[in-house]
Coordinates of C-alpha atoms and ligand atoms in Angstrom, one line a residue:
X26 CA 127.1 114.6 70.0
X27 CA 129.3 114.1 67.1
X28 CA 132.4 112.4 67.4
X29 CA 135.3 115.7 67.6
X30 CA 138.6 115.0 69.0
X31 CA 138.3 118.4 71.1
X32 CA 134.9 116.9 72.1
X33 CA 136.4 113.5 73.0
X34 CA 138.9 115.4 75.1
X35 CA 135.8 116.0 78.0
X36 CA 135.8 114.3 80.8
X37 CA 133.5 113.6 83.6
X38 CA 133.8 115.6 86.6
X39 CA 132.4 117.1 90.0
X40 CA 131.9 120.8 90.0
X41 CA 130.3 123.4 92.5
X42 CA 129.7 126.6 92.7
X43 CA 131.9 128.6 95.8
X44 CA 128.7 128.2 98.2
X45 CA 128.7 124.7 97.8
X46 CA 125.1 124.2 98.2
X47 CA 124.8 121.4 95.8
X48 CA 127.1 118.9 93.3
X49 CA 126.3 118.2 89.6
X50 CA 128.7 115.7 87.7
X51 CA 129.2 117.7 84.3
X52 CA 131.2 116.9 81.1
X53 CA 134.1 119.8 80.7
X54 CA 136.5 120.6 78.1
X55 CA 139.3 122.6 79.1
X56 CA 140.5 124.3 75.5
X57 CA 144.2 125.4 75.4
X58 CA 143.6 127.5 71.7
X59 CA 140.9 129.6 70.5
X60 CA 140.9 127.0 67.7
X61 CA 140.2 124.2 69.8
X62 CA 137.3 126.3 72.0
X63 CA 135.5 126.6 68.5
X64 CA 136.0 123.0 68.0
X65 CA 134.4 122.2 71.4
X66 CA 130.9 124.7 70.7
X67 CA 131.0 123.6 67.2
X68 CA 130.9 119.8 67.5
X69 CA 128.9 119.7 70.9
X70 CA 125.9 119.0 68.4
X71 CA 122.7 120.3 69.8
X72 CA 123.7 120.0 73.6
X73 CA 124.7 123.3 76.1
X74 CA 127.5 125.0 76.7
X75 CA 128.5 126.6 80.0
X76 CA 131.5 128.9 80.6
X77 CA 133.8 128.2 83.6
X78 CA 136.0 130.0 85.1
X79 CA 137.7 129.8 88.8
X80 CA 134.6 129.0 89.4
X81 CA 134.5 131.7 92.6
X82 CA 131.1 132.7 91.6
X83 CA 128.6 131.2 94.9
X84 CA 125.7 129.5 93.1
X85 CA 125.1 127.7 90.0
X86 CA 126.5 130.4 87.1
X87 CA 129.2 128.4 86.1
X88 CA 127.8 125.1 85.7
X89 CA 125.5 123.1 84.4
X90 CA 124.5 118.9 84.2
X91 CA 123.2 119.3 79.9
X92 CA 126.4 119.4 77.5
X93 CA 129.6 120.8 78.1
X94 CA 131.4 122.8 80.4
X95 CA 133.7 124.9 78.7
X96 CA 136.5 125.3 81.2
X97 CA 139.2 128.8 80.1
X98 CA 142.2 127.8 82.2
X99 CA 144.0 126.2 79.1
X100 CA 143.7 130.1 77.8
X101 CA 146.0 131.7 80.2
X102 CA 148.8 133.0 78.0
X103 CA 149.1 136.9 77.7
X104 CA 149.3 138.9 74.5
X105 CA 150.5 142.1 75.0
X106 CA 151.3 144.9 77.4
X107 CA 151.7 148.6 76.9
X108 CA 154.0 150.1 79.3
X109 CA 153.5 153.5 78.6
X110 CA 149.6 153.0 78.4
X111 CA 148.8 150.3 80.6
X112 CA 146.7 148.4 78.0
X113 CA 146.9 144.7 78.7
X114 CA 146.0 142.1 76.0
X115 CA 145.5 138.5 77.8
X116 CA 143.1 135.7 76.9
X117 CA 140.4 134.8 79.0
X118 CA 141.3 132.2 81.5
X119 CA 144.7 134.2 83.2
X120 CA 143.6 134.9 86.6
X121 CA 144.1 138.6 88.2
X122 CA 146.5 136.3 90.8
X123 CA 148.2 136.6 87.8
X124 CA 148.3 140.2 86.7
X125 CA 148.6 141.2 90.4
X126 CA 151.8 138.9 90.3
X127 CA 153.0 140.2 87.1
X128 CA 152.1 143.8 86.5
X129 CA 152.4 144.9 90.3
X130 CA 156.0 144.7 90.8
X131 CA 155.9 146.9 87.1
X132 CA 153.8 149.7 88.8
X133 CA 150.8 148.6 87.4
X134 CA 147.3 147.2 89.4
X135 CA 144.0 146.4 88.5
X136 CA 141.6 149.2 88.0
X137 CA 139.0 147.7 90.0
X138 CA 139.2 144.1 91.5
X139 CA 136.8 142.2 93.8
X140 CA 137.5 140.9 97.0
X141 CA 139.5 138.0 96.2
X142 CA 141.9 137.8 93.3
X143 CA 140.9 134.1 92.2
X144 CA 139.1 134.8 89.7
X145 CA 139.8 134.7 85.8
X146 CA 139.5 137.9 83.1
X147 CA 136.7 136.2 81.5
X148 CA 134.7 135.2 84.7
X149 CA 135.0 138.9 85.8
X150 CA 133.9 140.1 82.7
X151 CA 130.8 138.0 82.6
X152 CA 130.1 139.1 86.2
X153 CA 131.1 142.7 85.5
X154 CA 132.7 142.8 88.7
X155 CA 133.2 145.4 91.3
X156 CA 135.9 146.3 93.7
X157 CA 136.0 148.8 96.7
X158 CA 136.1 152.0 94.2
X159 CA 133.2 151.4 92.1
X160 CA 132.0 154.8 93.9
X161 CA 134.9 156.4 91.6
X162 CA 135.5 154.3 89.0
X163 CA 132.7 152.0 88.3
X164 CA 132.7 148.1 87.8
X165 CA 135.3 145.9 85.7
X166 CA 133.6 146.6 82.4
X167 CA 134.6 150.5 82.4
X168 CA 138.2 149.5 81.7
X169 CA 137.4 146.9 79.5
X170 CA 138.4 148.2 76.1
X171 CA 137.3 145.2 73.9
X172 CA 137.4 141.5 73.7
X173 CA 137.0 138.5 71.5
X174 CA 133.5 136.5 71.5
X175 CA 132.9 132.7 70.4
X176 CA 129.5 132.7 69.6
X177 CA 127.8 129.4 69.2
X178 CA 127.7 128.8 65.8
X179 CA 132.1 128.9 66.4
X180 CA 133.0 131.8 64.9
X181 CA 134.5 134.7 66.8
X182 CA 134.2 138.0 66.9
X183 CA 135.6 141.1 68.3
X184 CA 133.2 143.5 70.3
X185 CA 133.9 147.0 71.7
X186 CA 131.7 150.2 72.3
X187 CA 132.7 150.7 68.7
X188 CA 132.2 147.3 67.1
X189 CA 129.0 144.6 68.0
X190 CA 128.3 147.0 70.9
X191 CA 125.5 145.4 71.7
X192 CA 126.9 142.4 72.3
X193 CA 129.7 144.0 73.9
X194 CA 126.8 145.5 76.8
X195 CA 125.1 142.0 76.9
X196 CA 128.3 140.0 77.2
X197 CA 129.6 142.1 80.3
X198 CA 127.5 141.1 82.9
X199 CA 125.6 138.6 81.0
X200 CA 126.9 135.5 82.9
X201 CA 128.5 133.6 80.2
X202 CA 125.2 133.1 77.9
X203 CA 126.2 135.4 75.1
X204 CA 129.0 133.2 74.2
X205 CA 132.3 132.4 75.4
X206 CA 135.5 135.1 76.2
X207 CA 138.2 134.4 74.5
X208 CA 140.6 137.1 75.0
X209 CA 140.3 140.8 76.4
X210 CA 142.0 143.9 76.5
X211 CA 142.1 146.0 79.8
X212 CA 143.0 149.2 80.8
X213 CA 145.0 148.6 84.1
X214 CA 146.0 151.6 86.4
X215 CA 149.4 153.1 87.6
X216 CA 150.2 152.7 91.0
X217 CA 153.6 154.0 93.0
X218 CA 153.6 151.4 95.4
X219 CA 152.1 148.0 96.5
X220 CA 150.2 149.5 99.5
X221 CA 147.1 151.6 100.2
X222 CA 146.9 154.0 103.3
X223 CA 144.2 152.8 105.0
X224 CA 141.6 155.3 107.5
X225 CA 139.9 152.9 109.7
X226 CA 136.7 154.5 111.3
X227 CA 134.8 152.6 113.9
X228 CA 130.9 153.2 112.9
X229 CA 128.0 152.9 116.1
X230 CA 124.9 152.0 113.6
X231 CA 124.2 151.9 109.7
X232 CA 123.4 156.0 110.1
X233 CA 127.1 156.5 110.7
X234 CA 128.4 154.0 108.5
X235 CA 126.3 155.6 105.4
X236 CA 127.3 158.9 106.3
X237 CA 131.1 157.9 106.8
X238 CA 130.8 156.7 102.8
X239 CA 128.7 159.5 101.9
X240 CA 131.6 162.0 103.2
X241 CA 134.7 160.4 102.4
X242 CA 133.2 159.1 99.1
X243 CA 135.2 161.9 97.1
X244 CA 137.9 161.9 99.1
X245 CA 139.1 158.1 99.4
X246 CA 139.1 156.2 96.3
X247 CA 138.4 152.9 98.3
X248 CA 135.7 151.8 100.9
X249 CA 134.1 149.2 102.5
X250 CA 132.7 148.6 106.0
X251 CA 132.5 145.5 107.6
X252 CA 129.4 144.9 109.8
X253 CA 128.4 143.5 112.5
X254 CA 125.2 141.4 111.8
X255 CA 123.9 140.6 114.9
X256 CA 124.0 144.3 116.8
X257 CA 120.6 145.4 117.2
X258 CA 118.8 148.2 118.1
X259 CA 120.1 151.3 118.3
X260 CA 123.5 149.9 117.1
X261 CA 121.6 148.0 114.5
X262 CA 124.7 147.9 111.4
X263 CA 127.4 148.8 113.3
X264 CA 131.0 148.1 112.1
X265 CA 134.2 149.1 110.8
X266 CA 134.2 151.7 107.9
X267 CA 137.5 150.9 105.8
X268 CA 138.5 153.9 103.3
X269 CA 141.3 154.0 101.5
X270 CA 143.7 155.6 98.4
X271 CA 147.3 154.3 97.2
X272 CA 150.0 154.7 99.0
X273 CA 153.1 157.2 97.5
X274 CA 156.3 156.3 98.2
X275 CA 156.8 159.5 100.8
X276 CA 153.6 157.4 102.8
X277 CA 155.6 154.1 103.2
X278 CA 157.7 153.4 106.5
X279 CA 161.7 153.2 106.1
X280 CA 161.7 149.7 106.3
X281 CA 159.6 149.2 102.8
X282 CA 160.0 152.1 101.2
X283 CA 163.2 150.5 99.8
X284 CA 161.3 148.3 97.2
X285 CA 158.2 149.8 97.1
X286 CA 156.2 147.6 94.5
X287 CA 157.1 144.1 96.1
X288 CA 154.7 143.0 97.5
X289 CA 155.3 140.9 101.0
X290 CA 155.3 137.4 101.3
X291 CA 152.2 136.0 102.4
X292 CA 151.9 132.7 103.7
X293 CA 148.5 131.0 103.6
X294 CA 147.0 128.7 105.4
X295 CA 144.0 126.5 104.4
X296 CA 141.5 124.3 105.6
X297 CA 141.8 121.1 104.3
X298 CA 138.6 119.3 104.5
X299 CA 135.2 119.9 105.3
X300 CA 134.2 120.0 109.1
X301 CA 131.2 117.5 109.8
X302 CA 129.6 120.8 111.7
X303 CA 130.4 124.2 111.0
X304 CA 132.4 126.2 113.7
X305 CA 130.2 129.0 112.3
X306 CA 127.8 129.4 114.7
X307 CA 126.3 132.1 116.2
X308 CA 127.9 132.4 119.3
X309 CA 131.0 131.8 118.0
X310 CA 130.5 134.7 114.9
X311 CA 129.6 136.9 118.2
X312 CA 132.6 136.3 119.8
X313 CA 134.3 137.2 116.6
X314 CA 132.6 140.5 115.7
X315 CA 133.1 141.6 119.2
X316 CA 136.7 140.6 119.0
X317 CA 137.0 142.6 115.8
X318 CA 135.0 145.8 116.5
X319 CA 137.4 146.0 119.7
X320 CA 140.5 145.5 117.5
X321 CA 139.5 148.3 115.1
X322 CA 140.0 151.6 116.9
X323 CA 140.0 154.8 114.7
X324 CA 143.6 154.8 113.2
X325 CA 145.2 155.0 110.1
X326 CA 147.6 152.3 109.0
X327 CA 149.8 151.6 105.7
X328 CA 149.1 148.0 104.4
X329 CA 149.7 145.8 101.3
X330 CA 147.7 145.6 98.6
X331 CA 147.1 142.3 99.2
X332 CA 146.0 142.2 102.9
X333 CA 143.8 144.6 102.1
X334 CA 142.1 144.0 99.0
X335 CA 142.1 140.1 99.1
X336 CA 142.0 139.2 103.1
X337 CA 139.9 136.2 102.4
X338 CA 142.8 135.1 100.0
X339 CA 145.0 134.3 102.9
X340 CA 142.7 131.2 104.1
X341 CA 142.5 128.7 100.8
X342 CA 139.2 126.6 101.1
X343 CA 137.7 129.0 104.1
X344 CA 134.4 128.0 102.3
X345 CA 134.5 124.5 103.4
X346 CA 134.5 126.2 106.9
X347 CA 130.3 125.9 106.5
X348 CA 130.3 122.3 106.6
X349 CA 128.6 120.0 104.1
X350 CA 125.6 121.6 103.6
X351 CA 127.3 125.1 102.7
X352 CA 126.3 128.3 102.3
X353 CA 124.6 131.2 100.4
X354 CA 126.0 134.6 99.9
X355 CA 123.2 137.0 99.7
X356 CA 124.1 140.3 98.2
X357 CA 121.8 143.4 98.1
X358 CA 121.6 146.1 96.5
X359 CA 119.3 149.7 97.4
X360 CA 119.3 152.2 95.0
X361 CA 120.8 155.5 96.9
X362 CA 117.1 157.3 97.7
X363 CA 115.9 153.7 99.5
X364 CA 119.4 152.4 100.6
X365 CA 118.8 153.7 104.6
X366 CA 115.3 151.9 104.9
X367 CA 116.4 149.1 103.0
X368 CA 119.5 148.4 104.6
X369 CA 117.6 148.7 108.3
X370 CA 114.8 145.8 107.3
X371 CA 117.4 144.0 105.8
X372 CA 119.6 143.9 108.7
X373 CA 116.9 143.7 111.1
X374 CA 115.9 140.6 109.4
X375 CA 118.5 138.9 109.7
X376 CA 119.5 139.4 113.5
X377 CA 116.1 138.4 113.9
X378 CA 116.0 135.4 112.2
X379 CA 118.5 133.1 114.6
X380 CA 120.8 132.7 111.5
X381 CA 124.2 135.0 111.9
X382 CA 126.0 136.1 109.0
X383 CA 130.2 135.8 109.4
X384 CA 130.8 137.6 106.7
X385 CA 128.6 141.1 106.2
X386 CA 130.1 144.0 104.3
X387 CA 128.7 147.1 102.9
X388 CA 130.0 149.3 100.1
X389 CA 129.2 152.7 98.2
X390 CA 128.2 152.3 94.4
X391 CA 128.2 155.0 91.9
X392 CA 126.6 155.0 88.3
X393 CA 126.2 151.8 86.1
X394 CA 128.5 151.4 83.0
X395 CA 126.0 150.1 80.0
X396 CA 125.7 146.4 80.6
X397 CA 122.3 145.0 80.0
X398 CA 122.1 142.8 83.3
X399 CA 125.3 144.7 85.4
X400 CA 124.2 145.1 88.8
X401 CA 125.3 148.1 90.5
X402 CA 124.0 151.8 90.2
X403 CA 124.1 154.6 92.5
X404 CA 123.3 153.1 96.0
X405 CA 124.9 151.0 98.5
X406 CA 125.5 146.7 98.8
X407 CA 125.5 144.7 101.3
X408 CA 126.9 141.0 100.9
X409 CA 125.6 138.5 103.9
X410 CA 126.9 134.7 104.1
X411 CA 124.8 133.2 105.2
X412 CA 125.0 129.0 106.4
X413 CA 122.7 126.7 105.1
X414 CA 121.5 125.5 108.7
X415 CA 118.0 124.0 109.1
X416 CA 115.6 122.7 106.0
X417 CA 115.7 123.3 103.0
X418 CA 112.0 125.0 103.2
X419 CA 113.3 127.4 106.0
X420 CA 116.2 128.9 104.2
X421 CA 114.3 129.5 101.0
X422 CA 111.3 131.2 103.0
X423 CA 114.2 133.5 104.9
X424 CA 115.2 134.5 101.4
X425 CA 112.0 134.5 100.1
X426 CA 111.7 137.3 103.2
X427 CA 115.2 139.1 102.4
X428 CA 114.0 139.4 98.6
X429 CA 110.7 140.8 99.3
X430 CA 112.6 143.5 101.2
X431 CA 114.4 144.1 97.8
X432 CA 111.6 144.3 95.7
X433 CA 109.4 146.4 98.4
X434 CA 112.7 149.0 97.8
X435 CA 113.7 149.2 94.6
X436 CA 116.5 146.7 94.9
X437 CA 118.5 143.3 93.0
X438 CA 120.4 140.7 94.2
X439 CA 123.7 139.8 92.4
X440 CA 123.9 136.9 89.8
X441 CA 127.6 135.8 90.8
X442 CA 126.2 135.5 94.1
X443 CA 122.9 134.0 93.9
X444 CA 121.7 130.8 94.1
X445 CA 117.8 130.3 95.2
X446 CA 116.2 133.6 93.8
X447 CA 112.9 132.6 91.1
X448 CA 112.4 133.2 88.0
X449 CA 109.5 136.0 88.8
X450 CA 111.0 138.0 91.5
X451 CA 114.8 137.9 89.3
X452 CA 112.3 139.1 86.1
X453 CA 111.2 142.0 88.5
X454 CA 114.5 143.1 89.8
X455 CA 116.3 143.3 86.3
X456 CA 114.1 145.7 83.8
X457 CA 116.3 145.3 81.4
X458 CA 116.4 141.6 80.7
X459 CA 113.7 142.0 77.9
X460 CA 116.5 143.6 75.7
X461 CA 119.2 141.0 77.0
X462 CA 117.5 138.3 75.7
X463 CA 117.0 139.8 72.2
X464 CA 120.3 140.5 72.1
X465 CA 121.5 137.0 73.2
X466 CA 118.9 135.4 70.6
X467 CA 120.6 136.9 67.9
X468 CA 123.8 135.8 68.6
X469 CA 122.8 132.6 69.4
X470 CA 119.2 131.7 68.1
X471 CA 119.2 128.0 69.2
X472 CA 120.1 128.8 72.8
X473 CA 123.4 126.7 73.1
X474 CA 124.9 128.9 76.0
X475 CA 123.2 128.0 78.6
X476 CA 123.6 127.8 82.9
X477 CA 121.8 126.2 85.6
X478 CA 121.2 129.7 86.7
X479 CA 120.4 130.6 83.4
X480 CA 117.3 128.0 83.3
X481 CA 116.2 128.8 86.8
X482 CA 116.2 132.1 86.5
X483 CA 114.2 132.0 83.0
X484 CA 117.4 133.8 81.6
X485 CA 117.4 131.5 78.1
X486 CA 114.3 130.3 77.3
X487 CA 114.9 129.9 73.5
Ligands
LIG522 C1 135.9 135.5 98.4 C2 135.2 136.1 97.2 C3 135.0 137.4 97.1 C4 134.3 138.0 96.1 N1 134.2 139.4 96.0 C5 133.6 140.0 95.0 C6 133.5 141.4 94.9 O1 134.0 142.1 95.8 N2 132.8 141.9 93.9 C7 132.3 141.1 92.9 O2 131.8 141.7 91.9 N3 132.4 139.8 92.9 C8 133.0 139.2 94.0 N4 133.1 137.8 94.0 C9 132.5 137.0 92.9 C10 133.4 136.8 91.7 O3 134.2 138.0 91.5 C11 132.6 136.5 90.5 O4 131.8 135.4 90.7 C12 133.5 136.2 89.3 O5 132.7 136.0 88.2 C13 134.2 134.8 89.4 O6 135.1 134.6 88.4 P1 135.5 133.1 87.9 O7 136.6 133.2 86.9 O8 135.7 132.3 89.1 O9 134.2 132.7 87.1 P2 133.2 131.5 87.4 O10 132.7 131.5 88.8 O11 133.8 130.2 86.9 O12 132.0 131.9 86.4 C14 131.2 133.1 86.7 C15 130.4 133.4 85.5 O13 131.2 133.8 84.4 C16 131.0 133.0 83.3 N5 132.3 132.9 82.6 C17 133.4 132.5 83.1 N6 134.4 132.5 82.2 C18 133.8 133.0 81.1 C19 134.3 133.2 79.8 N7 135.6 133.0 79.4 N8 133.5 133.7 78.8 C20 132.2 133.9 79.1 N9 131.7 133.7 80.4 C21 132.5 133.2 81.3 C22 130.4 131.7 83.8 O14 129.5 131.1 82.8 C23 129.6 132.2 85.0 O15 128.3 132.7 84.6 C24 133.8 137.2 95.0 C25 133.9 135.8 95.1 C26 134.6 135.3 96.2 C27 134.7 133.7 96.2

């Protein structure tokens, strides 16, 4: 490594992914100018180069223990906003805490968001996230209009359906390994209000649930259904089916329709350090999910944009709530024709196998947007947490078991999520890697962007 100044800037330091499965002690350079950035990919000599983010993604996507970790909070300034349009120009590492902050009390909100607002432009665009609506409106990449690349070889460039659009498709979704996001433009939508009308609809078994998404799919443009992992047997993927649209101002109550965009204080709490056992057990999650399928009776309620799109948001470090060893979030996804059968042997699975998921929820997916490795089409998701408990050999052989169901239907796991999927079976799920990686060896021939999920998946092999 040559002897840079931006380069000298690193320092040593502990990063994880969200899971917390394992550590790795990595160099990172936070840039606060594109210049600088260039600096850091230009002078880091032969070693890698790992975008970082928020680092919300569960497994080992935004790190790695070769080179440097390129960390975009230092680029967290915004450029420009259309008012009339709702174009937003922002670099890279501004978070969407930020635009909900910002553009919210303006009338404006995310077009699609995932389920916690912690994460940064750049990171979601690597990830081509999805929200609730990707039935209507597809993932995070649809309303991203263009965006500025560092490739390794420092020079940036811009890249749009119009302009380096292959690198445009590879980069969204591509998990940091065309290059590094500088700066994005994003179409963001109008809203009246900052709250949704929510329909809450109680579902008896994974029939109803699917058919509650399948009917109110036009109808609502948001959905998700919490499940309850461990019902089995005739009430196997029971749960709560959550649909929802933006509220108007004629849907708010009196008492808030006075300031309709502000959003209501929210006061979080956190956990502070890491239990030596996890309280996560499964008699404890039982307790929970009956506790909550009783609480959700059939009803529609008004409620802030914030309680319902980012609930997790209100407890900061709820991951440490898995103890030291962590945990995995597994997230499925069956193409629409297999989704039923698929869903069943998934979810019979994992009642069966003794471990109990806290978390399970289930949402509609409509068609794919372009990018090379995005992960949704048609179909339906489920994401399972799922606590590292027992050895090491026995979680991998229950994921071994949960994969295998995936492949036997047709269906992917989710690179922001994943953590212990091979080489071979991730090379099987995503058919379109072969034209990835000739799109990510021209922009980068010697392989500088790299991940530890890049290497163990067999993503960069040049
Ligand atoms: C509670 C919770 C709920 C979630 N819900 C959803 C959901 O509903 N839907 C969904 O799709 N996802 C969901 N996620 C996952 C999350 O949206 C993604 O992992 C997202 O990529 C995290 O963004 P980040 O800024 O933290 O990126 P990081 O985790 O830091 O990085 C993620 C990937 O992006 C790359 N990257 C980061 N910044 C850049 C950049 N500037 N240029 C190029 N590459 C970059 C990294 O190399 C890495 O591969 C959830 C995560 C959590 C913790």
């Amino acid at each position: 490594m040559t002897h840079c100044p931006a380069v000298q800037a690193t320092h040593e330091s502990s990063l994880q992914g969200w899971g917390r499965l394992e550590m790795v002690r990595a160099r990172v350079a936070r840039p606060a100018s594109v210049a600088e950035a260039a600096d850091i990919v230009r002078e880091s000599g032969e070693a890698a180069v790992t975008p970082r983010g928020l680092g919300r993604s569960y497994g080992d996507a935004s790190y790695d223990d070769r080179g440097v970790v390129i960390d975009s909070r230092g680029l967290d300034r915004y450029v420009a906003f259309d008012d009339e349009t709702g174009l937003l120009r922002c670099e890279a590492g501004v978070s969407f805490a930020d635009i909900v902050r910002t553009f919210v009390p303006r009338g404006w909100f995310l077009a699609t968001t995932p389920g916690t607002q912690f994460v940064t432009v750049g990171g979601a665009i690597a990830a081509d996230v999805h929200g609730k609506n990707h039935h209507r409106v597809g993932s995070f990449g649809a309303h991203v209009k263009e965006f500025t690349l560092l490739l390794a070889s420092g020079d940036a460039i811009r890249c749009s359906r119009d302009e380096n659009a292959e690198l445009f498709f590879a980069t969204l979704g591509g998990m940091g390994l065309t290059g590094f996001v500088v700066d994005a433009t994003i179409q963001l939508r109008r809203i009246d209000t900052a709250y949704v009308v929510v329909d809450y609809r109680r579902s008896s078994c994974l029939e109803d649930s699917l058919e509650a998404f399948e009917q109110g799919d036009a109808a609502y443009e948001h959905s998700v259904a919490w499940v309850d992992c461990l019902a089995t047997g005739p009430t196997l993927g029971r749960g709560v089916v959550m649909r929802a649209n933006h509220a108007t101002r004629a849907d708010l109550p009196a008492n808030d329709s006075g300031a309709p965009l502000t959003l209501p204080p929210r006061r979080p709490w956190s956990v502070p350090y890491t239990p030596p056992m996890s309280p996560l057990r499964p008699w404890s999650i039982r307790l929970f999910n009956n506790a909550f399928y009783a609480a959700h009776p059939d009803r529609r309620a008004v409620v802030d944009i914030g309680r319902f799109f980012y609930p997790l948001d209100a407890v900061r470090g709820w991951n440490r709530l898995y103890g030291p060893r962590g945990f995995i979030q597994y997230q499925a996804f069956f193409p629409r024709a297999t989704s039923m059968q698929g869903l069943r042997e998934l979810l019979s699975r994992v009642s069966g196998s003794g471990v109990a998921s806290f978390l399970a929820v289930m949402k509609s997916c409509g068609p794919a947007d372009g990018g090379l490795l995005s992960y949704l089409e048609p179909g339906h998701t489920l994401a399972l947490d799922i606590p590292w408990h027992g050895s090491d050999a026995r979680m991998r052989e229950l994921c071994t078991a949960f994969d295998d169901v995936l492949l036997r239907h047709g269906g992917r796991i989710y690179l922001a999520k994943d953590a212990v999927t091979t080489a071979e079976t991730f090379h099987r799920m995503y058919p379109r890697l072969a034209d990835f990686q000739r799109v990510r060896r021209q922009a980068d021939p010697d392989g500088r962007f790299s991940s530890a999920l890049g290497r163990r998946l067999g993503i960069v092999v040049n």
